[in-house]
Coordinates of C-alpha atoms in Angstrom, one line a residue:
M1 CA 12.0 -15.0 -17.4
N2 CA 9.4 -16.2 -14.9
R3 CA 8.1 -12.8 -14.0
T4 CA 5.1 -10.9 -15.2
V5 CA 4.6 -7.3 -14.1
C6 CA 1.1 -5.9 -14.4
T7 CA 0.9 -2.2 -13.6
V8 CA -1.3 0.8 -13.9
I9 CA 0.3 4.2 -13.5
L10 CA -2.2 7.0 -13.2
L11 CA 0.4 9.8 -13.1
C12 CA -2.3 12.4 -13.7
F13 CA -4.5 11.6 -10.8
T14 CA -4.0 14.1 -8.0
F15 CA -7.0 13.5 -5.8
A16 CA -8.2 15.3 -2.7
A17 CA -7.1 18.9 -2.1
T18 CA -5.7 18.2 1.3
P19 CA -5.0 21.1 3.5
L20 CA -1.4 22.2 3.9
F21 CA -1.1 21.1 7.5
A22 CA -2.7 17.7 7.0
T23 CA -1.8 15.1 9.6
S24 CA -2.6 12.2 7.3
L25 CA -2.8 11.4 3.6
S26 CA -4.9 8.6 2.0
V27 CA -5.6 7.2 -1.4
V28 CA -9.1 5.9 -0.4
A29 CA -10.9 9.0 -1.5
L30 CA -9.5 8.7 -5.0
A31 CA -10.6 5.0 -5.1
E32 CA -14.1 5.9 -4.0
A33 CA -14.3 8.6 -6.7
L34 CA -13.3 6.2 -9.4
K35 CA -16.0 3.7 -8.3
N36 CA -18.8 6.3 -8.7
P37 CA -21.6 4.6 -10.8
A38 CA -22.4 7.9 -12.3
L39 CA -19.1 7.6 -14.4
E40 CA -20.3 4.5 -16.2
D41 CA -22.2 6.4 -19.0
I42 CA -20.2 9.3 -20.5
K43 CA -23.3 10.6 -22.2
S44 CA -25.4 10.7 -19.1
E45 CA -26.3 14.0 -17.4
A46 CA -24.7 12.8 -14.2
F47 CA -21.3 12.1 -15.8
P48 CA -19.9 15.7 -15.7
A49 CA -20.6 16.1 -12.0
A50 CA -19.1 12.7 -11.2
L51 CA -16.0 13.5 -13.2
A52 CA -15.6 17.1 -11.9
P53 CA -13.9 16.3 -8.6
I54 CA -11.4 14.0 -10.3
Q55 CA -10.7 16.7 -13.0
Q56 CA -10.3 19.4 -10.3
A57 CA -7.8 17.3 -8.5
L58 CA -5.5 16.7 -11.5
L59 CA -2.0 18.1 -11.4
N60 CA -1.8 17.9 -15.2
Q61 CA -4.9 18.2 -17.4
P62 CA -5.1 16.3 -20.7
A63 CA -3.5 18.4 -23.4
D64 CA -5.9 18.1 -26.2
E65 CA -9.4 16.9 -27.1
D66 CA -8.2 13.4 -28.0
E67 CA -6.5 13.0 -24.7
R68 CA -9.5 14.3 -22.8
A69 CA -11.7 11.8 -24.6
A70 CA -9.4 8.9 -23.9
F71 CA -9.1 9.9 -20.3
Q72 CA -12.9 10.0 -19.9
Q73 CA -13.3 6.7 -21.6
R74 CA -10.8 5.0 -19.2
V75 CA -12.3 6.6 -16.1
S76 CA -15.7 5.4 -17.3
A77 CA -14.5 1.9 -17.9
I78 CA -12.8 1.7 -14.5
A79 CA -16.1 2.5 -12.8
R80 CA -18.2 0.3 -15.2
H81 CA -16.2 -2.9 -14.6
R82 CA -15.6 -2.4 -10.8
D83 CA -17.6 -5.6 -10.0
T84 CA -15.4 -7.9 -12.1
R85 CA -12.7 -10.0 -10.5
V86 CA -10.0 -7.7 -11.7
G87 CA -11.9 -4.6 -10.8
K88 CA -12.5 -5.9 -7.3
L89 CA -8.8 -6.8 -6.9
F90 CA -7.8 -3.3 -8.0
F91 CA -10.1 -1.4 -5.7
A92 CA -9.5 -3.7 -2.8
A93 CA -5.8 -3.1 -3.0
L94 CA -6.4 0.7 -3.1
A95 CA -8.8 0.6 -0.2
A96 CA -6.4 -1.4 1.9
T97 CA -3.4 0.9 1.3
P98 CA -2.6 2.5 4.7
A99 CA -2.7 6.2 5.0
V100 CA 0.5 8.1 5.9
E101 CA -0.2 9.8 9.2
N102 CA 1.6 12.0 11.7
L103 CA 3.1 14.3 9.0
Q104 CA 5.3 17.2 10.0
E105 CA 4.1 20.7 9.1
T106 CA 7.2 21.1 7.0
A107 CA 6.6 17.9 4.9
E108 CA 6.7 18.4 1.1
F109 CA 6.7 14.9 -0.2
A110 CA 5.2 11.6 1.1
A111 CA 5.0 8.1 -0.3
V112 CA 3.5 4.8 0.8
D113 CA 4.5 1.4 -0.7
C114 CA 2.4 -1.6 0.4
H115 CA 3.1 -5.2 -0.6
W116 CA 0.9 -8.3 -0.2
P117 CA 1.9 -11.8 -1.0
L118 CA -0.5 -13.7 -3.2
A119 CA -0.8 -17.4 -3.9
L120 CA 1.5 -19.3 -6.4
G121 CA 4.4 -17.0 -5.8
A122 CA 2.7 -13.9 -7.0
S123 CA 2.4 -10.6 -5.2
A124 CA 0.4 -7.3 -5.2
R125 CA 1.8 -3.9 -4.6
V126 CA 0.4 -0.4 -4.4
R127 CA 2.6 2.7 -4.5
V128 CA 1.3 6.2 -3.9
E129 CA 3.3 9.4 -3.9
W130 CA 2.0 12.8 -2.8
Q131 CA 3.6 16.2 -3.5
L132 CA 2.8 19.5 -1.9
V133 CA 1.7 21.8 -4.8
E134 CA 0.6 25.3 -4.2
K135 CA -0.2 24.5 -0.5
Q136 CA -2.2 21.5 -1.4
W137 CA -1.3 17.8 -1.1
R138 CA -1.8 16.0 -4.5
I139 CA -1.3 12.4 -5.6
S140 CA 1.5 12.6 -8.2
T141 CA 2.0 8.8 -8.7
L142 CA -0.3 5.9 -8.3
Q143 CA 0.9 2.3 -9.2
V144 CA -1.0 -0.9 -8.8
V145 CA 1.3 -3.8 -9.6
L146 CA 1.0 -7.6 -9.8
D147 CA 4.3 -9.6 -9.9
G148 CA 4.9 -13.2 -10.8
L149 CA 4.2 -15.8 -13.5
A150 CA 0.8 -16.6 -12.0
A151 CA -0.3 -13.0 -12.6
A152 CA 0.2 -13.4 -16.3
P153 CA -3.5 -13.7 -17.1
I154 CA -4.1 -10.2 -15.9
S155 CA -1.1 -8.7 -17.7
G156 CA -2.1 -5.6 -19.7
M157 CA -5.8 -5.9 -18.9
A158 CA -7.5 -2.6 -19.6
P159 CA -8.7 -0.5 -18.0
Y160 CA -7.0 -1.4 -14.7
F161 CA -3.6 -2.7 -15.9
G162 CA -3.1 -1.0 -19.2
G163 CA -4.8 1.1 -21.9
G164 CA -6.4 0.0 -25.1
E165 CA -9.5 -2.1 -25.7
V166 CA -11.5 -3.4 -22.7
R167 CA -12.2 -7.1 -23.0
A168 CA -14.9 -7.5 -20.4
A169 CA -15.0 -11.3 -20.3
M170 CA -11.2 -11.4 -19.5
L171 CA -11.8 -9.2 -16.5
D172 CA -13.8 -12.1 -14.9
L173 CA -11.4 -14.9 -15.9
E174 CA -11.7 -17.8 -13.4
A175 CA -7.9 -18.2 -13.4
I176 CA -7.7 -15.1 -11.2
D177 CA -9.2 -17.1 -8.4
Y178 CA -5.9 -19.1 -8.0
L179 CA -4.0 -15.9 -7.1
L180 CA -6.3 -15.6 -4.1
G181 CA -5.7 -19.1 -2.8
R182 CA -8.1 -21.3 -4.7
D183 CA -6.9 -24.9 -4.8
P184 CA -5.0 -25.4 -8.1
A185 CA -6.3 -29.0 -8.2
D186 CA -9.7 -27.5 -9.1
R187 CA -8.4 -26.9 -12.6
E188 CA -8.2 -30.7 -13.2
L189 CA -11.9 -31.2 -12.5
P190 CA -14.7 -30.7 -14.9
E191 CA -16.3 -27.3 -14.5
T192 CA -19.5 -28.9 -13.1
E193 CA -17.6 -30.7 -10.4
R194 CA -15.4 -27.8 -9.2
P195 CA -16.2 -26.7 -5.6
G196 CA -17.3 -23.2 -5.1
F197 CA -14.9 -20.4 -4.3
D198 CA -15.9 -17.2 -2.5
Y199 CA -13.8 -14.6 -4.3
D200 CA -15.1 -11.7 -2.2
A201 CA -14.3 -13.5 1.1
A202 CA -10.8 -14.3 -0.2
L203 CA -10.2 -10.6 -1.1
T204 CA -11.4 -9.6 2.3
A205 CA -8.9 -12.0 4.0
L206 CA -6.1 -11.0 1.7
F207 CA -6.4 -7.3 2.4
E208 CA -7.2 -7.3 6.1
S209 CA -5.2 -4.8 8.2
E210 CA -4.6 -3.8 11.8
S211 CA -5.3 -0.1 12.3
G212 CA -2.8 1.7 14.6
A213 CA -0.5 -1.3 14.8
Y214 CA 2.7 0.6 14.0
G215 CA 2.0 3.5 16.3
G216 CA 0.8 1.1 19.1
L217 CA 3.9 -1.0 18.8
L218 CA 6.2 2.1 19.1
E219 CA 4.3 3.2 22.2
K220 CA 4.8 -0.2 23.8
L221 CA 8.5 -0.3 22.9
V222 CA 9.2 3.2 24.2
A223 CA 7.6 2.2 27.5
K224 CA 9.6 -1.0 27.8
V225 CA 13.0 -0.1 26.2
T226 CA 14.2 2.5 28.7
P227 CA 17.4 3.4 30.5
E228 CA 15.9 2.1 33.7
A229 CA 15.0 -1.3 32.2
E230 CA 17.3 -4.3 32.6
R231 CA 19.2 -5.1 29.4
G232 CA 17.7 -8.5 29.3
K233 CA 14.2 -7.0 29.5
R234 CA 15.1 -4.7 26.6
L235 CA 16.2 -7.6 24.5
E236 CA 13.0 -9.5 25.4
A237 CA 10.8 -6.6 24.4
L238 CA 12.5 -6.2 21.0
R239 CA 13.0 -9.8 20.0
P240 CA 9.4 -10.5 18.8
H241 CA 9.6 -7.5 16.5
L242 CA 12.8 -8.3 14.5
A243 CA 12.3 -9.9 11.1
T244 CA 15.2 -12.4 11.3
D245 CA 17.4 -14.3 13.7
A246 CA 20.4 -12.4 12.2
E247 CA 18.9 -9.1 13.3
Y248 CA 18.5 -10.5 16.9
K249 CA 22.1 -11.9 16.8
A250 CA 23.4 -8.4 15.9
L251 CA 21.3 -6.9 18.8
E252 CA 22.8 -9.5 21.2
D253 CA 26.3 -8.8 19.9
A254 CA 25.9 -5.1 20.4
D255 CA 24.5 -5.6 23.9
G256 CA 27.4 -8.0 24.8
D257 CA 30.1 -5.5 23.8
A258 CA 30.9 -3.6 27.0
D259 CA 32.7 -0.9 25.1
R260 CA 29.8 0.1 22.9
R261 CA 26.8 -1.1 24.9
E262 CA 25.9 2.2 26.5
A263 CA 26.1 4.2 23.3
F264 CA 24.2 1.5 21.4
W265 CA 21.2 1.4 23.8
A266 CA 21.1 5.2 24.0
A267 CA 20.9 5.3 20.2
V268 CA 18.1 2.6 20.1
I269 CA 16.1 4.4 22.8
E270 CA 16.4 7.8 21.1
Q271 CA 15.5 6.3 17.7
L272 CA 12.3 4.7 19.1
K273 CA 11.3 8.1 20.6
Q274 CA 12.0 9.9 17.3
A275 CA 10.0 7.3 15.4
Q276 CA 7.1 7.8 17.7
Q277 CA 7.0 11.5 16.7
G278 CA 7.6 11.0 13.0
P279 CA 5.4 9.9 10.1
R280 CA 4.1 6.3 10.0
P281 CA 1.6 4.0 8.3
A282 CA -1.9 4.3 9.9
A283 CA -2.3 0.5 9.6
V284 CA -0.3 -2.7 9.0
P285 CA -1.5 -5.4 6.7
S286 CA -2.5 -8.6 8.5
P287 CA -1.4 -11.4 6.2
P288 CA 2.1 -12.9 7.0
G289 CA 4.7 -11.5 4.7
A290 CA 2.9 -8.3 3.9
R291 CA 4.8 -5.1 4.3
V292 CA 4.2 -1.4 4.3
D293 CA 6.9 1.4 3.8
V294 CA 6.4 5.1 4.3
R295 CA 8.8 7.9 3.2
V296 CA 8.4 11.5 3.9
K297 CA 10.7 14.4 2.9
S298 CA 10.6 17.4 5.2
A299 CA 13.0 20.4 5.5
G300 CA 15.8 18.7 3.7
K301 CA 15.5 15.4 5.7
E302 CA 13.9 12.1 4.8
A303 CA 12.0 10.0 7.4
H304 CA 11.4 6.3 6.7
A305 CA 9.1 3.9 8.6
A306 CA 8.5 0.3 7.6
A307 CA 6.6 -2.6 9.0
L308 CA 6.6 -6.3 8.1
R309 CA 4.0 -8.8 9.3
L310 CA 5.7 -11.9 10.6
V311 CA 4.5 -15.4 10.4
S312 CA 4.1 -15.2 14.2
G313 CA 1.5 -12.5 13.6
E314 CA 3.8 -9.9 15.3
V315 CA 4.8 -6.7 13.5
A316 CA 8.5 -6.2 12.8
L317 CA 9.8 -2.6 12.6
A318 CA 12.4 -1.5 10.2
G319 CA 13.8 1.8 8.9
F320 CA 12.3 3.9 11.7
G321 CA 14.0 7.2 12.3
S322 CA 15.2 9.9 10.0
G323 CA 18.4 11.1 8.3
E324 CA 19.8 13.7 6.1

């Protein structure tokens, strides 16, 4: 089976005691805490203070001394190897994961799932879930996943994609460059003849995002898709933000059906207005094919907002609105 899944699930991490009526939730604070250099040496005087905010944010504490020791060792290793290729990839993905913003006061669960295409058919994904626990928002699930055969060299690499022994040299494996777009032909050349590859620049390009893209697009569409606007103008406004020709064909068919046209457009206009008031991603990844999904549960209802970056550079909306 030509598929390798590399995942780290830090179910215990529940970072950032966010106020009950938070308007946004982000995983970035947790990522920054895990990068703290003071965590590198468990025996140092600075280690307890660096670990304390992470411990205080946990939903579930390690049950016994062995588990506590193992947890401390892994947290220390995550910080210690942060400047390796794998460490940089891990932290770049977390830092680029959009916040969930515009939460309702009655929200009790939120999740963001962000996907980036990599080279050679591979992909990276971050999933974060928050739960409201004792009037505080806490991260209950954190997954960083790499899919695809080309991701096999990273499979199970501790401390980022598995537990066990850390093999520091493997964390800087040159083969990881090819996931970020290095020319595969370089592998055929002697090491001394291979052109240089700027790994940091490739990471930056891969995880670029456009802040406010989702909310800004909704604002534009609400202004253009109105009862007063001509039907052709409505279609023109929506077309660049549909992911496929089939979606546009369905839109045209609905508009062309005189019996259901009025109800159809009324529903679209109302859905756009509702989406503007609901939860959404604070940013949309810039690379074509990247996608971000947000889900929020509130008062027995679930709201879903999704954005896909098209090859054209435009943002396609999907799943906006809410339901029972």
